[in-house]
Every structure is written in C-alpha cells, then in structure tokens.
C-alpha cells in the first residue's frame, strides 16, 4: 500500500470522523492500491505459514474456512484531539475486487466487530483477522494532531453555505415569529463559534440556560433542530445535525463535555447542582479576572444548558422556552444555516465576543 495514501488521505478521514464524534465505530476509509512487491511479500508469508493453505487467490485455514484474498494490518494511527488520544488500527482487506481499508478503534479489537459496506460471515471475518495477525504481527504507530478541528470545520461548512441564496424577507419574518426563543438560541450558537476563531480569554464566558415550566417533546425537538441548523462546528456528514447531548449525572459526564473543544453541545440536567465543578471554574475565572493574577485555563466551550430551573447567576443567561413552538420547516432551517454561514466572518469575532463583555 502506498505510504502517502495511508498517512495523508486516510489520516485526514480518520481525523474528520473523530472530530465529528464518530470515535467508537469502524470507519471505512475507501480503497487503496497495493504495490506488487507488498502483495508478493504477504502471499509469501501466507504460503509458508503452516496454518494456511494458499490456492490461487483463496486462503484456507486449518479450520477448513476459505476466504477470497487476505488481510493485513497497515499501521496504527493515534489521533490527538482536545487532550484525548484516539487510537485506530488500520485493516486492509485485499480481495479480487480490490483492496479496502478500515480504521478499527483499538478497544474494539478485543471483541467481535463488523465491517461496513461488505457482508462477511463471522467465520470469514475471524479468518481475515487471523491472517492479518499472522502476516503483520506488529504495526508501526504514527500520531496525527488536530489543533483547531472546530475552527477548520466552521471554515469548511460556511464556505459551502454562504453562497446559497438568502431570502431576507423570509428570514426576517422567521426571526420575528420566533423572536422570544430563537434569538437566544442564535446568540448561544454564535458565541460558541466565534470563540473558535478568537478565544477571548479576557471576555467572560456566559452560561446559556434554557428552561421550561413543563416538559414538551415538540418544543425539545424544535430547540435541538434550531441549534443543529446553526451548528457548523463539525464536518460532514454530521454538519447541521442535532448537537451532541450529555446528560450530566456526575463529574465524569463533565469530563466528556470538556473534550468537546469549541463545539456546540447541550448539557442536560434537572438542576444546577451537578454542574457545581463547572460553576466553580467560572467563579475562579471571574475572581482572577477582577483582582488580577494568572487566569485559569479557559473552558473547552461555551456551556449551553437545558435544565428545569433558573440559575440566577451574574454569568448566566436564563431563557425560558415557550410551552409550544410552531414547527420549523426545512426551508426555515436552511435560512438559519445560510444566515449563520454569512455571519461567521473573520472580522466579526472580535466585535461579537468583545460586545459580550458588556452584556
């Protein structure tokens, strides 16, 4: 397999999948060209191994299971993102119809897994893994670091949407119709995404706390759909999908949230009690900012909370969602996507985040 294919194209695809939150599943990486010398080398290894019988392009194991072609491990990619390290082992499946490559999360290697886009019986899958283990017992590991995944995603997604036609009249009518709840949602989404361009360490971070007097599924759906339409912080195919939601029950859940650098994420909690570690960090930041000293490390992203009660804090914007919301159409959601793509300009973050200090 060509090294530049593995370490450049495939590395980028793995990194984008992780940035989109697809870290726990097998990632199909497409096809690759296997150089003749490597093909001969692997076939030679199979031929001299007593466990296998090579006949033409098929391999039969000592357990009388026959598969077409063979498989080998093509390396291990360690992807560093937001202080977390995700490791994937690359499995190359070489069959008569071509060579396909998959990135397998290392934790999955300890149990059975299936490969997308190809139907294999359990025995066939285990045979390919057995062949790969025998002809490539060790794999070289390389590291890919994602420095600004959210920023890169926003740039990519806004380029796709900003040139779409925007009906100003319809957008105005939409914003007027839903002003009571939609404007705070837009403000929260923009706050997150502008800070991916300019951290604004000297600008206080506000908690956007959306509450409801009585739970209503339809309102929840429209709230999530609107945030999704405004969310350009993840690459396709996750772009504009419903944002990730974390039900906060203990500190471990906040650690998961801390890994979502500069992304739109909804923290769900009944009360603010379980958010105490987060609130304490905000208090420390405020004291240091007011009285001098080294500022604590900034929060990973702007907290967007969906709770049942108001927080009544100086650093919190409490917004009560209405008991009912008229459904947003796909056209409405497209209007919001286009509008946010046009708003997220290079010169805007300083103005927007700077204005946030005066709120």
mmCIF file of C-alpha atoms in Angstrom:
data_model
loop_
_atom_site.group_PDB
_atom_site.id
_atom_site.type_symbol
_atom_site.label_atom_id
_atom_site.label_comp_id
_atom_site.label_asym_id
_atom_site.label_seq_id
_atom_site.Cartn_x
_atom_site.Cartn_y
_atom_site.Cartn_z
ATOM 1 C CA UNK A 1 0.000 0.000 0.000
ATOM 2 C CA UNK A 2 1.328 3.437 -0.841
ATOM 3 C CA UNK A 3 2.509 5.238 2.280
ATOM 4 C CA UNK A 4 1.263 8.631 1.126
ATOM 5 C CA UNK A 5 -2.229 7.177 0.710
ATOM 6 C CA UNK A 6 -2.257 5.714 4.203
ATOM 7 C CA UNK A 7 -0.759 8.604 6.118
ATOM 8 C CA UNK A 8 -2.260 11.536 4.269
ATOM 9 C CA UNK A 9 -5.668 10.738 2.832
ATOM 10 C CA UNK A 10 -6.634 8.091 5.361
ATOM 11 C CA UNK A 11 -5.272 10.092 8.288
ATOM 12 C CA UNK A 12 -7.460 13.035 7.306
ATOM 13 C CA UNK A 13 -10.562 10.865 7.013
ATOM 14 C CA UNK A 14 -9.990 9.329 10.432
ATOM 15 C CA UNK A 15 -9.376 12.740 11.969
ATOM 16 C CA UNK A 16 -12.563 14.188 10.473
ATOM 17 C CA UNK A 17 -14.627 11.237 11.698
ATOM 18 C CA UNK A 18 -13.277 11.651 15.226
ATOM 19 C CA UNK A 19 -13.892 15.390 15.123
ATOM 20 C CA UNK A 20 -17.491 14.631 14.124
ATOM 21 C CA UNK A 21 -17.904 12.400 17.179
ATOM 22 C CA UNK A 22 -17.557 9.049 15.403
ATOM 23 C CA UNK A 23 -14.774 7.735 17.623
ATOM 24 C CA UNK A 24 -16.228 4.399 18.716
ATOM 25 C CA UNK A 25 -17.179 2.812 15.404
ATOM 26 C CA UNK A 26 -15.328 1.230 12.487
ATOM 27 C CA UNK A 27 -14.503 3.879 9.880
ATOM 28 C CA UNK A 28 -14.488 2.879 6.196
ATOM 29 C CA UNK A 29 -11.558 4.662 4.553
ATOM 30 C CA UNK A 30 -12.163 3.650 0.946
ATOM 31 C CA UNK A 31 -9.881 1.766 -1.421
ATOM 32 C CA UNK A 32 -6.113 1.694 -1.778
ATOM 33 C CA UNK A 33 -3.590 0.468 -4.287
ATOM 34 C CA UNK A 34 -1.374 -2.345 -3.024
ATOM 35 C CA UNK A 35 2.048 -2.345 -4.610
ATOM 36 C CA UNK A 36 3.042 -5.575 -6.338
ATOM 37 C CA UNK A 37 6.058 -6.129 -4.098
ATOM 38 C CA UNK A 38 3.898 -5.949 -0.977
ATOM 39 C CA UNK A 39 1.315 -8.260 -2.493
ATOM 40 C CA UNK A 40 4.047 -10.830 -3.215
ATOM 41 C CA UNK A 41 5.515 -10.426 0.255
ATOM 42 C CA UNK A 42 2.213 -11.079 2.027
ATOM 43 C CA UNK A 43 1.383 -14.052 -0.209
ATOM 44 C CA UNK A 44 4.803 -15.492 0.577
ATOM 45 C CA UNK A 45 4.133 -15.181 4.303
ATOM 46 C CA UNK A 46 0.787 -16.968 3.886
ATOM 47 C CA UNK A 47 2.329 -19.720 1.782
ATOM 48 C CA UNK A 48 5.000 -20.647 4.333
ATOM 49 C CA UNK A 49 2.632 -20.475 7.314
ATOM 50 C CA UNK A 50 1.506 -23.979 8.362
ATOM 51 C CA UNK A 51 -1.878 -22.628 9.458
ATOM 52 C CA UNK A 52 -2.850 -21.604 5.923
ATOM 53 C CA UNK A 53 -3.229 -23.216 2.537
ATOM 54 C CA UNK A 54 -2.894 -20.843 -0.414
ATOM 55 C CA UNK A 55 -4.647 -21.918 -3.600
ATOM 56 C CA UNK A 56 -4.891 -19.343 -6.365
ATOM 57 C CA UNK A 57 -6.343 -16.220 -4.770
ATOM 58 C CA UNK A 58 -8.032 -18.061 -1.893
ATOM 59 C CA UNK A 59 -6.764 -18.902 1.559
ATOM 60 C CA UNK A 60 -7.958 -21.883 3.580
ATOM 61 C CA UNK A 61 -7.222 -22.201 7.282
ATOM 62 C CA UNK A 62 -6.566 -25.308 9.305
ATOM 63 C CA UNK A 63 -10.182 -24.925 10.480
ATOM 64 C CA UNK A 64 -11.430 -25.505 6.917
ATOM 65 C CA UNK A 65 -12.674 -21.960 6.391
ATOM 66 C CA UNK A 66 -11.852 -20.474 2.989
ATOM 67 C CA UNK A 67 -11.803 -16.791 2.122
ATOM 68 C CA UNK A 68 -11.018 -14.898 -1.058
ATOM 69 C CA UNK A 69 -7.860 -12.864 -0.749
ATOM 70 C CA UNK A 70 -6.247 -11.902 2.538
ATOM 71 C CA UNK A 71 -5.976 -9.089 5.088
ATOM 72 C CA UNK A 72 -3.127 -7.299 6.829
ATOM 73 C CA UNK A 73 -2.664 -4.556 9.413
ATOM 74 C CA UNK A 74 -1.497 -1.331 7.770
ATOM 75 C CA UNK A 75 -0.435 0.629 10.839
ATOM 76 C CA UNK A 76 -1.862 2.319 13.915
ATOM 77 C CA UNK A 77 -2.995 5.938 13.908
ATOM 78 C CA UNK A 78 -3.064 7.808 17.211
ATOM 79 C CA UNK A 79 -5.203 10.923 16.804
ATOM 80 C CA UNK A 80 -4.745 13.636 19.423
ATOM 81 C CA UNK A 81 -7.785 15.869 19.899
ATOM 82 C CA UNK A 82 -8.544 18.204 22.805
ATOM 83 C CA UNK A 83 -6.083 16.409 25.071
ATOM 84 C CA UNK A 84 -7.546 12.983 24.247
ATOM 85 C CA UNK A 85 -5.764 10.272 22.268
ATOM 86 C CA UNK A 86 -7.831 8.055 19.973
ATOM 87 C CA UNK A 87 -6.045 5.007 18.557
ATOM 88 C CA UNK A 88 -7.175 3.128 15.440
ATOM 89 C CA UNK A 89 -5.575 0.098 13.815
ATOM 90 C CA UNK A 90 -5.894 0.071 10.038
ATOM 91 C CA UNK A 91 -7.114 -3.176 8.498
ATOM 92 C CA UNK A 92 -6.538 -3.645 4.761
ATOM 93 C CA UNK A 93 -8.884 -6.225 3.213
ATOM 94 C CA UNK A 94 -7.465 -7.380 -0.126
ATOM 95 C CA UNK A 95 -9.943 -9.338 -2.258
ATOM 96 C CA UNK A 96 -10.319 -9.939 -6.002
ATOM 97 C CA UNK A 97 -12.480 -6.814 -6.335
ATOM 98 C CA UNK A 98 -9.840 -4.558 -4.777
ATOM 99 C CA UNK A 99 -8.244 -3.536 -1.503
ATOM 100 C CA UNK A 100 -10.445 -1.779 1.055
ATOM 101 C CA UNK A 101 -9.145 -0.183 4.228
ATOM 102 C CA UNK A 102 -10.916 0.250 7.563
ATOM 103 C CA UNK A 103 -9.911 2.049 10.758
ATOM 104 C CA UNK A 104 -10.741 -0.092 13.789
ATOM 105 C CA UNK A 105 -10.864 1.606 17.224
ATOM 106 C CA UNK A 106 -8.331 -0.236 19.383
ATOM 107 C CA UNK A 107 -10.897 -1.044 22.140
ATOM 108 C CA UNK A 108 -12.998 -2.876 19.511
ATOM 109 C CA UNK A 109 -10.136 -5.252 18.746
ATOM 110 C CA UNK A 110 -10.839 -7.108 21.980
ATOM 111 C CA UNK A 111 -14.239 -8.297 20.733
ATOM 112 C CA UNK A 112 -16.120 -9.092 17.550
ATOM 113 C CA UNK A 113 -16.818 -6.288 15.111
ATOM 114 C CA UNK A 114 -18.249 -5.991 11.613
ATOM 115 C CA UNK A 115 -17.021 -4.026 8.619
ATOM 116 C CA UNK A 116 -19.325 -1.500 6.920
ATOM 117 C CA UNK A 117 -20.202 -1.838 3.232
ATOM 118 C CA UNK A 118 -19.315 -5.537 2.993
ATOM 119 C CA UNK A 119 -21.175 -8.672 4.085
ATOM 120 C CA UNK A 120 -18.932 -11.187 5.826
ATOM 121 C CA UNK A 121 -19.892 -14.209 7.919
ATOM 122 C CA UNK A 122 -18.437 -14.339 11.425
ATOM 123 C CA UNK A 123 -16.079 -17.130 10.371
ATOM 124 C CA UNK A 124 -14.838 -15.133 7.378
ATOM 125 C CA UNK A 125 -14.216 -12.032 9.482
ATOM 126 C CA UNK A 126 -12.308 -14.028 12.084
ATOM 127 C CA UNK A 127 -10.258 -15.689 9.339
ATOM 128 C CA UNK A 128 -9.244 -12.351 7.833
ATOM 129 C CA UNK A 129 -8.240 -11.144 11.304
ATOM 130 C CA UNK A 130 -6.248 -14.348 11.851
ATOM 131 C CA UNK A 131 -4.399 -13.896 8.557
ATOM 132 C CA UNK A 132 -3.668 -10.259 9.373
ATOM 133 C CA UNK A 133 -2.323 -11.176 12.815
ATOM 134 C CA UNK A 134 -0.002 -13.816 11.346
ATOM 135 C CA UNK A 135 1.475 -11.848 8.457
ATOM 136 C CA UNK A 136 1.677 -8.465 10.254
ATOM 137 C CA UNK A 137 2.173 -9.218 13.972
ATOM 138 C CA UNK A 138 3.289 -5.660 14.734
ATOM 139 C CA UNK A 139 2.210 -2.336 13.265
ATOM 140 C CA UNK A 140 4.013 0.982 13.161
ATOM 141 C CA UNK A 141 2.205 3.787 15.017
ATOM 142 C CA UNK A 142 2.067 7.406 13.943
ATOM 143 C CA UNK A 143 0.378 10.400 15.532
ATOM 144 C CA UNK A 144 -1.932 12.959 13.943
ATOM 145 C CA UNK A 145 -2.692 16.113 15.962
ATOM 146 C CA UNK A 146 -5.862 18.130 15.388
ATOM 147 C CA UNK A 147 -5.104 21.653 16.536
ATOM 148 C CA UNK A 148 -8.267 23.507 15.542
ATOM 149 C CA UNK A 149 -10.881 20.961 14.413
ATOM 150 C CA UNK A 150 -13.909 23.131 15.186
ATOM 151 C CA UNK A 151 -12.386 26.191 13.528
ATOM 152 C CA UNK A 152 -11.489 24.176 10.442
ATOM 153 C CA UNK A 153 -14.989 22.682 10.312
ATOM 154 C CA UNK A 154 -16.634 26.107 10.573
ATOM 155 C CA UNK A 155 -14.489 27.454 7.742
ATOM 156 C CA UNK A 156 -15.307 24.480 5.541
ATOM 157 C CA UNK A 157 -19.052 24.495 6.254
ATOM 158 C CA UNK A 158 -19.529 28.242 5.943
ATOM 159 C CA UNK A 159 -17.865 28.156 2.514
ATOM 160 C CA UNK A 160 -20.478 25.619 1.435
ATOM 161 C CA UNK A 161 -23.491 27.561 2.726
ATOM 162 C CA UNK A 162 -22.609 31.255 2.487
ATOM 163 C CA UNK A 163 -23.094 31.433 -1.305
ATOM 164 C CA UNK A 164 -26.599 29.976 -1.172
ATOM 165 C CA UNK A 165 -29.392 32.423 -1.954
ATOM 166 C CA UNK A 166 -30.802 34.052 1.192
ATOM 167 C CA UNK A 167 -34.358 35.371 1.202
ATOM 168 C CA UNK A 168 -34.006 38.332 3.562
ATOM 169 C CA UNK A 169 -37.751 38.881 3.772
ATOM 170 C CA UNK A 170 -38.485 35.284 4.783
ATOM 171 C CA UNK A 171 -35.600 35.305 7.266
ATOM 172 C CA UNK A 172 -36.930 38.486 8.850
ATOM 173 C CA UNK A 173 -40.413 37.008 9.146
ATOM 174 C CA UNK A 174 -38.986 33.826 10.688
ATOM 175 C CA UNK A 175 -36.984 35.723 13.295
ATOM 176 C CA UNK A 176 -39.958 37.945 14.136
ATOM 177 C CA UNK A 177 -42.280 34.956 14.506
ATOM 178 C CA UNK A 178 -39.946 33.094 16.881
ATOM 179 C CA UNK A 179 -38.125 36.044 18.448
ATOM 180 C CA UNK A 180 -38.910 35.044 22.045
ATOM 181 C CA UNK A 181 -36.833 31.854 21.955
ATOM 182 C CA UNK A 182 -34.921 31.796 18.658
ATOM 183 C CA UNK A 183 -32.778 34.889 19.252
ATOM 184 C CA UNK A 184 -31.205 33.439 22.436
ATOM 185 C CA UNK A 185 -30.526 30.165 20.584
ATOM 186 C CA UNK A 186 -28.820 32.078 17.763
ATOM 187 C CA UNK A 187 -26.810 34.109 20.286
ATOM 188 C CA UNK A 188 -25.583 30.973 22.061
ATOM 189 C CA UNK A 189 -24.636 29.253 18.780
ATOM 190 C CA UNK A 190 -22.743 32.303 17.532
ATOM 191 C CA UNK A 191 -20.972 32.731 20.875
ATOM 192 C CA UNK A 192 -19.585 29.181 20.644
ATOM 193 C CA UNK A 193 -18.487 29.500 17.032
ATOM 194 C CA UNK A 194 -16.985 32.969 17.243
ATOM 195 C CA UNK A 195 -14.795 31.814 20.128
ATOM 196 C CA UNK A 196 -13.443 29.028 17.923
ATOM 197 C CA UNK A 197 -11.900 31.873 15.856
ATOM 198 C CA UNK A 198 -10.875 34.113 18.742
ATOM 199 C CA UNK A 199 -10.717 32.516 22.217
ATOM 200 C CA UNK A 200 -11.340 35.823 24.011
ATOM 201 C CA UNK A 201 -9.650 34.731 27.253
ATOM 202 C CA UNK A 202 -10.283 38.174 28.712
ATOM 203 C CA UNK A 203 -14.013 38.011 27.953
ATOM 204 C CA UNK A 204 -16.315 36.275 30.473
ATOM 205 C CA UNK A 205 -17.978 33.082 29.339
ATOM 206 C CA UNK A 206 -21.719 33.051 29.828
ATOM 207 C CA UNK A 207 -23.842 30.007 30.548
ATOM 208 C CA UNK A 208 -26.918 29.841 28.335
ATOM 209 C CA UNK A 209 -29.504 28.073 30.483
ATOM 210 C CA UNK A 210 -32.704 27.127 28.638
ATOM 211 C CA UNK A 211 -35.575 26.144 30.935
ATOM 212 C CA UNK A 212 -39.208 25.056 30.603
ATOM 213 C CA UNK A 213 -42.020 25.159 33.127
ATOM 214 C CA UNK A 214 -43.418 21.911 31.746
ATOM 215 C CA UNK A 215 -41.629 19.415 29.549
ATOM 216 C CA UNK A 216 -42.876 19.265 25.952
ATOM 217 C CA UNK A 217 -41.323 16.869 23.431
ATOM 218 C CA UNK A 218 -42.229 19.037 20.433
ATOM 219 C CA UNK A 219 -40.503 22.077 21.944
ATOM 220 C CA UNK A 220 -37.419 19.977 22.729
ATOM 221 C CA UNK A 221 -37.268 18.808 19.113
ATOM 222 C CA UNK A 222 -37.551 22.308 17.673
ATOM 223 C CA UNK A 223 -34.955 23.634 20.111
ATOM 224 C CA UNK A 224 -32.476 20.907 19.106
ATOM 225 C CA UNK A 225 -33.278 21.306 15.390
ATOM 226 C CA UNK A 226 -32.609 25.047 15.516
ATOM 227 C CA UNK A 227 -29.264 24.544 17.288
ATOM 228 C CA UNK A 228 -28.414 21.862 14.744
ATOM 229 C CA UNK A 229 -29.135 24.181 11.827
ATOM 230 C CA UNK A 230 -26.811 26.766 13.360
ATOM 231 C CA UNK A 231 -24.066 24.242 14.130
ATOM 232 C CA UNK A 232 -21.135 24.418 11.699
ATOM 233 C CA UNK A 233 -18.577 23.108 14.203
ATOM 234 C CA UNK A 234 -18.487 19.545 12.866
ATOM 235 C CA UNK A 235 -17.623 18.245 9.417
ATOM 236 C CA UNK A 236 -19.946 16.425 7.069
ATOM 237 C CA UNK A 237 -21.915 14.212 7.403
ATOM 238 C CA UNK A 238 -22.554 15.428 10.951
ATOM 239 C CA UNK A 239 -22.768 19.126 9.962
ATOM 240 C CA UNK A 240 -26.151 20.652 10.826
ATOM 241 C CA UNK A 241 -27.201 17.523 12.676
ATOM 242 C CA UNK A 242 -28.719 17.680 16.151
ATOM 243 C CA UNK A 243 -25.889 18.705 18.510
ATOM 244 C CA UNK A 244 -24.417 16.167 20.881
ATOM 245 C CA UNK A 245 -26.255 15.991 24.199
ATOM 246 C CA UNK A 246 -24.677 14.987 27.507
ATOM 247 C CA UNK A 247 -26.885 14.060 30.446
ATOM 248 C CA UNK A 248 -24.881 15.275 33.421
ATOM 249 C CA UNK A 249 -25.086 12.976 36.419
ATOM 250 C CA UNK A 250 -21.565 13.266 37.821
ATOM 251 C CA UNK A 251 -18.108 14.703 37.198
ATOM 252 C CA UNK A 252 -17.279 12.086 34.562
ATOM 253 C CA UNK A 253 -20.006 13.489 32.326
ATOM 254 C CA UNK A 254 -18.455 16.958 32.617
ATOM 255 C CA UNK A 255 -15.119 15.427 31.576
ATOM 256 C CA UNK A 256 -16.808 14.201 28.391
ATOM 257 C CA UNK A 257 -18.102 17.708 27.792
ATOM 258 C CA UNK A 258 -14.603 19.125 28.371
ATOM 259 C CA UNK A 259 -13.395 17.075 25.395
ATOM 260 C CA UNK A 260 -15.722 18.935 23.013
ATOM 261 C CA UNK A 261 -13.399 21.841 22.280
ATOM 262 C CA UNK A 262 -15.220 24.816 20.704
ATOM 263 C CA UNK A 263 -18.274 22.749 19.776
ATOM 264 C CA UNK A 264 -21.987 23.199 20.303
ATOM 265 C CA UNK A 265 -23.018 20.678 22.952
ATOM 266 C CA UNK A 266 -26.160 20.578 25.104
ATOM 267 C CA UNK A 267 -25.707 19.794 28.794
ATOM 268 C CA UNK A 268 -28.917 18.318 30.214
ATOM 269 C CA UNK A 269 -29.547 18.413 33.953
ATOM 270 C CA UNK A 270 -32.513 18.671 36.308
ATOM 271 C CA UNK A 271 -30.823 21.303 38.477
ATOM 272 C CA UNK A 272 -27.531 23.123 38.568
ATOM 273 C CA UNK A 273 -26.229 21.055 41.495
ATOM 274 C CA UNK A 274 -24.313 18.543 39.353
ATOM 275 C CA UNK A 275 -22.794 21.449 37.439
ATOM 276 C CA UNK A 276 -21.055 22.722 40.581
ATOM 277 C CA UNK A 277 -17.500 21.940 39.297
ATOM 278 C CA UNK A 278 -18.262 23.954 36.174
ATOM 279 C CA UNK A 279 -19.776 26.827 38.154
ATOM 280 C CA UNK A 280 -16.758 26.847 40.497
ATOM 281 C CA UNK A 281 -14.446 27.221 37.497
ATOM 282 C CA UNK A 282 -16.461 30.195 36.312
ATOM 283 C CA UNK A 283 -16.279 31.764 39.789
ATOM 284 C CA UNK A 284 -12.477 31.298 39.888
ATOM 285 C CA UNK A 285 -12.159 32.839 36.457
ATOM 286 C CA UNK A 286 -14.270 35.835 37.496
ATOM 287 C CA UNK A 287 -12.246 36.463 40.682
ATOM 288 C CA UNK A 288 -8.921 36.224 38.901
ATOM 289 C CA UNK A 289 -10.153 38.482 36.126
ATOM 290 C CA UNK A 290 -11.341 41.126 38.596
ATOM 291 C CA UNK A 291 -8.472 41.096 41.080
ATOM 292 C CA UNK A 292 -5.528 40.145 38.906
ATOM 293 C CA UNK A 293 -3.399 37.058 38.744
ATOM 294 C CA UNK A 294 -2.956 34.247 36.287
ATOM 295 C CA UNK A 295 -6.234 33.349 34.651
ATOM 296 C CA UNK A 296 -7.311 29.683 34.865
ATOM 297 C CA UNK A 297 -7.424 27.635 31.684
ATOM 298 C CA UNK A 298 -10.480 28.676 29.722
ATOM 299 C CA UNK A 299 -13.444 26.369 29.403
ATOM 300 C CA UNK A 300 -13.435 23.987 26.455
ATOM 301 C CA UNK A 301 -16.592 25.501 25.019
ATOM 302 C CA UNK A 302 -19.445 27.815 25.952
ATOM 303 C CA UNK A 303 -21.917 25.959 28.216
ATOM 304 C CA UNK A 304 -25.375 25.546 26.681
ATOM 305 C CA UNK A 305 -27.553 24.006 29.369
ATOM 306 C CA UNK A 306 -31.051 22.566 29.215
ATOM 307 C CA UNK A 307 -32.309 22.411 32.792
ATOM 308 C CA UNK A 308 -35.547 22.623 34.752
ATOM 309 C CA UNK A 309 -34.650 25.599 36.922
ATOM 310 C CA UNK A 310 -33.110 29.026 36.575
ATOM 311 C CA UNK A 311 -29.584 29.533 37.935
ATOM 312 C CA UNK A 312 -29.954 33.226 38.787
ATOM 313 C CA UNK A 313 -26.249 33.976 38.418
ATOM 314 C CA UNK A 314 -24.498 37.035 37.031
ATOM 315 C CA UNK A 315 -22.684 34.864 34.490
ATOM 316 C CA UNK A 316 -25.819 33.030 33.354
ATOM 317 C CA UNK A 317 -28.420 33.958 30.771
ATOM 318 C CA UNK A 318 -31.644 32.207 31.824
ATOM 319 C CA UNK A 319 -34.077 31.717 28.933
ATOM 320 C CA UNK A 320 -37.496 30.171 29.402
ATOM 321 C CA UNK A 321 -38.661 28.256 26.349
ATOM 322 C CA UNK A 322 -42.341 28.671 25.425
ATOM 323 C CA UNK A 323 -44.824 25.852 26.182
ATOM 324 C CA UNK A 324 -45.396 25.351 22.442
ATOM 325 C CA UNK A 325 -43.439 26.192 19.307
ATOM 326 C CA UNK A 326 -44.638 26.201 15.740
ATOM 327 C CA UNK A 327 -42.642 23.625 13.788
ATOM 328 C CA UNK A 328 -39.668 24.874 11.802
ATOM 329 C CA UNK A 329 -39.683 23.694 8.201
ATOM 330 C CA UNK A 330 -36.633 22.518 6.275
ATOM 331 C CA UNK A 331 -36.758 25.847 4.444
ATOM 332 C CA UNK A 332 -36.642 27.649 7.809
ATOM 333 C CA UNK A 333 -33.635 25.604 8.910
ATOM 334 C CA UNK A 334 -31.846 26.296 5.619
ATOM 335 C CA UNK A 335 -32.436 30.025 6.116
ATOM 336 C CA UNK A 336 -30.768 29.783 9.527
ATOM 337 C CA UNK A 337 -27.802 27.813 8.124
ATOM 338 C CA UNK A 338 -27.206 30.324 5.337
ATOM 339 C CA UNK A 339 -27.577 33.271 7.703
ATOM 340 C CA UNK A 340 -25.107 31.890 10.259
ATOM 341 C CA UNK A 341 -22.628 30.996 7.486
ATOM 342 C CA UNK A 342 -22.723 34.605 6.266
ATOM 343 C CA UNK A 343 -22.401 35.960 9.802
ATOM 344 C CA UNK A 344 -19.314 33.925 10.701
ATOM 345 C CA UNK A 345 -16.789 36.229 9.078
ATOM 346 C CA UNK A 346 -13.147 36.642 10.005
ATOM 347 C CA UNK A 347 -13.620 40.251 11.161
ATOM 348 C CA UNK A 348 -16.667 39.519 13.326
ATOM 349 C CA UNK A 349 -15.367 37.520 16.321
ATOM 350 C CA UNK A 350 -13.581 40.455 17.964
ATOM 351 C CA UNK A 351 -16.696 42.628 17.642
ATOM 352 C CA UNK A 352 -19.114 39.945 18.823
ATOM 353 C CA UNK A 353 -17.060 38.495 21.671
ATOM 354 C CA UNK A 354 -15.975 41.959 22.718
ATOM 355 C CA UNK A 355 -19.603 43.044 22.888
ATOM 356 C CA UNK A 356 -20.313 40.016 25.069
ATOM 357 C CA UNK A 357 -18.365 41.616 27.906
ATOM 358 C CA UNK A 358 -20.928 44.390 28.040
ATOM 359 C CA UNK A 359 -23.951 42.069 28.315
#
